[in-house]
Amino acid sequence: MFEYILWSVENGVARITLNRPSVFNSMHHAMRQEVLAALDLCRNGDAIRAVYLTGAGRAFCAGQDLQEVVDPNGPALHDILASGYNPMVRAIRNLEKPIVCAVNGVAAGAGANIAFACDITVAAASASFTQAFSKIGLIPDSGGTWTLPRLVGLQRATALMMLSDKISAEEAASMGLIWKVFPDDTFAQESLRLAETLAQMPTRALGMTKRALNRAFSNDFNAQLALEDDLQTQAGQTYDYQEGVAAFLEKRKPAFRGE
Ligand code: T3D
């Protein structure tokens, strides 16, 4: 089905594994299109209630494939963003299902900013992050100039982007760039368990939570209260809300359906 990513669906979780390990899962046109197609399957698949994004081999993703940008027949920088990274991070933010990004190794350039765009990003203890762009004369893209100041504040975002220092998973967690770090030997199981947990939760409420968070930095307080009111009204009409309350009152575990 795909050549440059691995794809599977199990226990309500769609697993997307970036799979060009020999070039640290850096992305060329075909790979970017496959990731976009996979995110589209996630959006349309009713059985999919959470997404798990990771990389094969030693890296999560080294961002743009730099061989592609020196190819005289390759795409222009604008096209790479307009048809690749921009729709990708938009699809990640707009997908009304939780996305766990499991950073298994180095995440650089667009690879780092794709990871930071996901809902819950965790990393193996040996993983690392670098903006990388400034080292090759580019500016941070894939939403990084929007996301990073919101995650860590202007000073840290500026230093990370201008210096492109490689930071450890622990440093990333301590400054709030990511959620958690897992030991290397349990990383795969623990990060997947996180996605599987989310896949059993009330999917529509989680999706609407994401919609509200997407607006949190542009709405004023009153607009956000109005949005919460609207979304809460919708959440209150779901099967999972009824089930959640009934399970609580009956002192049993809820069986959410994502409906
Ligand atoms: O159109 C546009 O360009 C706009 C869009 C931009 C989006 C971007 O993402 S721009 C930023 C692009 N990415 C980078 O600049 C990162 C380049 N890579 C690195 O800085 C380093 O490779 C890492 C810090 C990620 C890892 O370093 P290290 O020492 O652990 O590994 P390595 O030896 O450098 O890389 C391993 C292999 O992967 C190596 O191949 P080889 O020598 O074993 O055959 C290396 O060439 C390859 N590789 C790593 N990154 C890329 C890559 N090949 C192509 N493109 C890459 N980005």
Short mmCIF file of C-alpha atoms and ligand atoms in Angstrom, two decimals:
data_model
loop_
_atom_site.label_atom_id
_atom_site.label_comp_id
_atom_site.label_asym_id
_atom_site.label_seq_id
_atom_site.Cartn_x
_atom_site.Cartn_y
_atom_site.Cartn_z
CA MET A 1 0.00 0.00 0.00
CA PHE A 2 2.83 2.41 0.92
CA GLU A 3 6.54 2.38 0.03
CA TYR A 4 8.12 4.85 2.44
CA ILE A 5 5.97 4.44 5.54
CA LEU A 6 4.66 1.43 7.41
CA TRP A 7 0.93 1.45 8.11
CA SER A 8 -1.26 -0.71 10.30
CA VAL A 9 -4.43 -0.44 12.39
CA GLU A 10 -4.86 -2.43 15.58
CA ASN A 11 -6.88 -1.90 18.76
CA GLY A 12 -8.28 1.37 17.40
CA VAL A 13 -4.78 2.79 16.81
CA ALA A 14 -3.42 3.66 13.36
CA ARG A 15 0.34 3.24 13.39
CA ILE A 16 2.37 5.33 10.95
CA THR A 17 6.09 4.53 10.90
CA LEU A 18 8.37 6.75 8.82
CA ASN A 19 10.48 4.21 6.99
CA ARG A 20 13.56 5.45 5.13
CA PRO A 21 16.05 4.59 7.88
CA SER A 22 19.16 4.86 5.68
CA VAL A 23 18.55 8.63 5.33
CA PHE A 24 17.24 9.03 8.88
CA ASN A 25 13.65 9.06 7.58
CA SER A 26 14.21 12.41 5.89
CA MET A 27 11.30 13.14 3.60
CA HIS A 28 11.13 13.47 -0.16
CA HIS A 29 8.04 14.20 -2.25
CA ALA A 30 6.68 10.64 -2.42
CA MET A 31 7.12 10.12 1.30
CA ARG A 32 5.43 13.41 2.17
CA GLN A 33 2.48 12.40 -0.01
CA GLU A 34 2.27 9.00 1.69
CA VAL A 35 2.18 10.61 5.15
CA LEU A 36 -0.59 12.90 3.93
CA ALA A 37 -2.53 9.95 2.50
CA ALA A 38 -2.15 8.06 5.78
CA LEU A 39 -3.44 11.04 7.77
CA ASP A 40 -6.40 11.14 5.42
CA LEU A 41 -7.11 7.47 6.16
CA CYS A 42 -6.96 8.34 9.87
CA ARG A 43 -9.52 11.09 9.36
CA ASN A 44 -11.92 8.91 7.40
CA GLY A 45 -11.57 5.63 9.30
CA ASP A 46 -14.30 5.26 11.91
CA ALA A 47 -12.45 2.36 13.53
CA ILE A 48 -9.40 4.58 14.06
CA ARG A 49 -9.62 6.40 17.40
CA ALA A 50 -5.97 7.38 17.92
CA VAL A 51 -2.83 7.72 15.83
CA TYR A 52 0.71 6.63 16.69
CA LEU A 53 3.50 8.27 14.67
CA THR A 54 7.08 7.04 14.97
CA GLY A 55 10.21 6.36 12.94
CA ALA A 56 12.05 3.20 11.89
CA GLY A 57 15.71 2.73 12.81
CA ARG A 58 17.95 5.18 14.67
CA ALA A 59 16.09 8.42 13.80
CA PHE A 60 12.57 9.74 14.06
CA CYS A 61 12.96 12.08 11.08
CA ALA A 62 15.80 14.33 9.84
CA GLY A 63 13.34 16.67 8.12
CA GLN A 64 13.63 17.54 4.47
CA ASP A 65 15.65 15.13 2.31
CA LEU A 66 18.54 17.39 1.35
CA GLN A 67 19.32 15.27 -1.72
CA GLU A 68 15.97 16.28 -3.14
CA VAL A 69 16.63 20.01 -2.79
CA VAL A 70 19.89 19.84 -4.76
CA ASP A 71 18.32 17.80 -7.56
CA PRO A 72 17.96 20.21 -10.51
CA ASN A 73 14.67 18.46 -11.38
CA GLY A 74 13.47 18.54 -7.79
CA PRO A 75 10.63 20.66 -6.45
CA ALA A 76 11.05 24.34 -5.47
CA LEU A 77 11.18 25.18 -1.77
CA HIS A 78 7.76 26.80 -1.99
CA ASP A 79 6.22 23.64 -3.49
CA ILE A 80 7.81 21.48 -0.81
CA LEU A 81 6.07 23.53 1.85
CA ALA A 82 2.81 24.22 0.00
CA SER A 83 2.17 20.63 -1.06
CA GLY A 84 4.03 18.82 1.71
CA TYR A 85 4.85 20.12 5.17
CA ASN A 86 2.11 22.76 5.43
CA PRO A 87 -0.78 20.40 4.64
CA MET A 88 0.88 17.79 6.85
CA VAL A 89 0.99 19.91 10.02
CA ARG A 90 -2.47 21.29 9.19
CA ALA A 91 -3.81 17.73 8.92
CA ILE A 92 -2.17 16.86 12.24
CA ARG A 93 -3.73 19.86 14.01
CA ASN A 94 -7.13 19.45 12.35
CA LEU A 95 -7.51 15.70 12.88
CA GLU A 96 -10.13 15.37 15.61
CA LYS A 97 -8.46 12.29 17.07
CA PRO A 98 -5.44 12.23 19.38
CA ILE A 99 -2.02 11.80 17.79
CA VAL A 100 0.80 10.39 19.89
CA CYS A 101 4.21 11.10 18.41
CA ALA A 102 6.80 8.62 19.64
CA VAL A 103 10.21 10.12 18.93
CA ASN A 104 12.50 7.11 18.83
CA GLY A 105 15.73 8.91 17.81
CA VAL A 106 16.89 12.24 16.45
CA ALA A 107 14.21 14.66 15.19
CA ALA A 108 15.64 17.48 13.07
CA GLY A 109 14.26 20.37 11.03
CA ALA A 110 10.75 19.68 9.79
CA GLY A 111 10.98 16.34 11.59
CA ALA A 112 11.21 18.14 14.94
CA ASN A 113 8.40 20.54 14.14
CA ILE A 114 6.11 17.75 12.97
CA ALA A 115 6.74 16.04 16.32
CA PHE A 116 5.94 19.26 18.21
CA ALA A 117 2.69 19.69 16.23
CA CYS A 118 1.34 16.37 17.51
CA ASP A 119 -0.95 16.19 20.53
CA ILE A 120 1.15 14.17 22.95
CA THR A 121 4.81 13.83 22.05
CA VAL A 122 7.01 11.42 23.97
CA ALA A 123 10.60 10.42 23.38
CA ALA A 124 13.04 7.63 24.09
CA ALA A 125 15.73 8.68 26.58
CA SER A 126 18.37 8.52 23.82
CA ALA A 127 16.37 10.67 21.36
CA SER A 128 17.33 14.24 20.59
CA PHE A 129 15.95 17.32 18.88
CA THR A 130 17.49 20.03 16.73
CA GLN A 131 15.88 22.79 14.72
CA ALA A 132 18.76 22.40 12.20
CA PHE A 133 17.37 25.00 9.77
CA SER A 134 19.79 27.79 10.72
CA LYS A 135 22.74 25.50 10.00
CA ILE A 136 21.79 25.39 6.32
CA GLY A 137 20.61 28.98 5.90
CA LEU A 138 16.86 28.34 6.15
CA ILE A 139 14.20 29.56 8.54
CA PRO A 140 12.20 27.13 10.71
CA ASP A 141 9.07 25.89 8.98
CA SER A 142 6.35 23.24 9.38
CA GLY A 143 4.71 25.58 11.87
CA GLY A 144 7.75 25.76 14.15
CA THR A 145 7.76 29.56 14.45
CA TRP A 146 4.12 29.32 15.60
CA THR A 147 4.38 26.23 17.80
CA LEU A 148 7.67 26.67 19.65
CA PRO A 149 7.04 30.09 21.25
CA ARG A 150 3.69 28.76 22.46
CA LEU A 151 5.29 25.65 23.95
CA VAL A 152 8.39 27.16 25.56
CA GLY A 153 8.21 30.99 25.34
CA LEU A 154 9.99 33.44 23.10
CA GLN A 155 13.50 33.33 24.60
CA ARG A 156 13.86 29.57 24.46
CA ALA A 157 12.21 29.32 21.04
CA THR A 158 14.56 31.95 19.66
CA ALA A 159 17.66 30.28 21.06
CA LEU A 160 16.57 26.84 19.85
CA MET A 161 15.92 28.19 16.37
CA MET A 162 18.89 30.50 15.97
CA LEU A 163 21.50 28.21 17.49
CA SER A 164 20.07 24.86 16.31
CA ASP A 165 21.76 23.16 19.26
CA LYS A 166 20.92 19.50 19.61
CA ILE A 167 19.01 19.02 22.88
CA SER A 168 18.35 15.77 24.71
CA ALA A 169 14.92 14.23 25.27
CA GLU A 170 15.20 15.13 28.99
CA GLU A 171 15.91 18.78 28.16
CA ALA A 172 12.99 18.83 25.73
CA ALA A 173 10.67 17.47 28.43
CA SER A 174 11.96 19.82 31.11
CA MET A 175 11.26 22.88 28.96
CA GLY A 176 7.79 21.64 27.93
CA LEU A 177 8.53 20.82 24.29
CA ILE A 178 7.34 17.26 24.84
CA TRP A 179 5.21 15.39 27.37
CA LYS A 180 7.44 12.59 28.72
CA VAL A 181 10.60 10.58 28.29
CA PHE A 182 10.60 6.79 28.55
CA PRO A 183 13.67 4.58 29.07
CA ASP A 184 14.94 3.18 25.75
CA ASP A 185 14.14 -0.43 26.63
CA THR A 186 10.46 0.24 27.45
CA PHE A 187 9.88 3.19 25.11
CA ALA A 188 8.13 1.25 22.31
CA GLN A 189 5.67 -0.50 24.65
CA GLU A 190 4.97 2.50 26.89
CA SER A 191 4.45 4.95 24.03
CA LEU A 192 2.15 2.55 22.20
CA ARG A 193 0.21 1.89 25.40
CA LEU A 194 -0.43 5.62 25.61
CA ALA A 195 -2.00 5.61 22.13
CA GLU A 196 -4.01 2.49 22.98
CA THR A 197 -5.32 4.15 26.14
CA LEU A 198 -6.42 7.20 24.17
CA ALA A 199 -8.12 4.93 21.60
CA GLN A 200 -10.41 3.61 24.35
CA MET A 201 -11.42 7.08 25.51
CA PRO A 202 -14.36 9.27 24.36
CA THR A 203 -12.97 10.12 20.92
CA ARG A 204 -15.41 12.88 20.09
CA ALA A 205 -14.76 14.73 23.34
CA LEU A 206 -11.01 14.39 22.77
CA GLY A 207 -11.44 15.71 19.22
CA MET A 208 -13.43 18.68 20.44
CA THR A 209 -10.86 19.31 23.19
CA LYS A 210 -8.28 19.56 20.42
CA ARG A 211 -10.51 21.94 18.47
CA ALA A 212 -10.76 24.19 21.53
CA LEU A 213 -7.00 24.06 22.15
CA ASN A 214 -6.36 24.98 18.51
CA ARG A 215 -8.21 28.23 19.17
CA ALA A 216 -6.79 28.90 22.62
CA PHE A 217 -4.02 31.24 21.51
CA SER A 218 -6.04 33.32 19.07
CA ASN A 219 -9.41 33.66 20.83
CA ASP A 220 -9.90 36.15 23.63
CA PHE A 221 -11.24 34.82 26.94
CA ASN A 222 -14.91 35.46 26.15
CA ALA A 223 -14.67 33.87 22.72
CA GLN A 224 -13.04 30.82 24.28
CA LEU A 225 -15.80 30.56 26.91
CA ALA A 226 -18.38 30.70 24.12
CA LEU A 227 -16.52 28.00 22.20
CA GLU A 228 -16.38 25.78 25.29
CA ASP A 229 -20.12 26.27 25.76
CA ASP A 230 -20.81 25.25 22.16
CA LEU A 231 -18.49 22.22 22.25
CA GLN A 232 -19.73 21.11 25.67
CA THR A 233 -23.28 21.15 24.35
CA GLN A 234 -22.16 18.87 21.51
CA ALA A 235 -20.19 16.62 23.86
CA GLY A 236 -23.28 16.33 26.06
CA GLN A 237 -25.17 14.80 23.14
CA THR A 238 -22.72 11.95 22.56
CA TYR A 239 -23.21 8.31 23.46
CA ASP A 240 -19.90 8.41 25.36
CA TYR A 241 -21.12 11.14 27.68
CA GLN A 242 -24.16 9.05 28.65
CA GLU A 243 -21.97 6.01 29.08
CA GLY A 244 -19.37 7.90 31.15
CA VAL A 245 -21.95 9.21 33.61
CA ALA A 246 -23.82 5.88 33.81
CA ALA A 247 -20.57 3.98 34.41
CA PHE A 248 -19.59 6.39 37.18
CA LEU A 249 -22.94 6.04 38.94
CA GLU A 250 -22.92 2.27 38.54
CA LYS A 251 -19.33 2.11 39.80
CA ARG A 252 -18.05 0.25 36.73
CA LYS A 253 -15.50 0.90 34.00
CA PRO A 254 -17.00 2.84 31.06
CA ALA A 255 -17.11 1.21 27.62
CA PHE A 256 -16.67 4.17 25.34
CA ARG A 257 -17.43 3.73 21.65
CA GLY A 258 -16.11 6.98 20.22
CA GLU A 259 -19.66 8.00 19.35
O1 T3D B 1 12.49 22.86 0.73
C1 T3D B 1 12.99 22.99 1.81
O2 T3D B 1 14.14 22.59 2.08
C2 T3D B 1 12.18 23.63 2.86
C3 T3D B 1 11.84 22.64 3.88
C4 T3D B 1 12.70 22.46 4.87
C5 T3D B 1 12.38 21.50 5.93
C6 T3D B 1 13.61 21.01 6.63
O3 T3D B 1 13.47 20.05 7.32
S1 T3D B 1 15.09 21.81 6.43
C7 T3D B 1 16.19 20.90 7.52
C8 T3D B 1 16.68 19.67 6.86
N1 T3D B 1 17.34 18.79 7.77
C9 T3D B 1 18.59 19.01 8.18
O4 T3D B 1 19.24 19.97 7.84
C10 T3D B 1 19.18 17.94 9.07
C11 T3D B 1 20.36 17.27 8.38
N2 T3D B 1 20.87 16.19 9.17
C12 T3D B 1 21.63 16.38 10.25
O5 T3D B 1 21.91 17.48 10.68
C13 T3D B 1 22.14 15.14 10.91
O6 T3D B 1 22.09 14.07 9.99
C14 T3D B 1 21.34 14.75 12.19
C15 T3D B 1 21.58 15.78 13.29
C16 T3D B 1 19.86 14.62 11.90
C17 T3D B 1 21.85 13.38 12.68
O7 T3D B 1 23.25 13.42 12.79
P1 T3D B 1 24.08 12.05 12.95
O8 T3D B 1 25.53 12.42 13.06
O9 T3D B 1 23.50 11.23 14.04
O10 T3D B 1 23.79 11.23 11.59
P2 T3D B 1 24.40 11.50 10.14
O11 T3D B 1 25.61 10.64 9.94
O12 T3D B 1 24.56 12.95 9.87
O13 T3D B 1 23.20 10.98 9.21
C18 T3D B 1 22.95 9.58 9.02
C19 T3D B 1 22.62 9.35 7.56
O14 T3D B 1 21.40 10.01 7.25
C20 T3D B 1 23.71 9.97 6.65
O15 T3D B 1 23.78 9.14 5.49
P3 T3D B 1 25.09 8.22 5.27
O16 T3D B 1 26.29 9.11 5.33
O17 T3D B 1 25.04 7.21 6.38
O18 T3D B 1 24.86 7.62 3.90
C21 T3D B 1 23.09 11.29 6.30
O19 T3D B 1 23.55 11.80 5.06
C22 T3D B 1 21.62 10.94 6.19
N3 T3D B 1 20.77 12.13 6.43
C23 T3D B 1 20.57 12.72 7.62
N4 T3D B 1 19.77 13.77 7.45
C24 T3D B 1 19.48 13.83 6.13
C25 T3D B 1 20.13 12.79 5.48
N5 T3D B 1 20.03 12.61 4.16
C26 T3D B 1 19.27 13.50 3.47
N6 T3D B 1 18.62 14.52 4.04
C27 T3D B 1 18.69 14.72 5.36
N7 T3D B 1 18.01 15.72 5.93
#
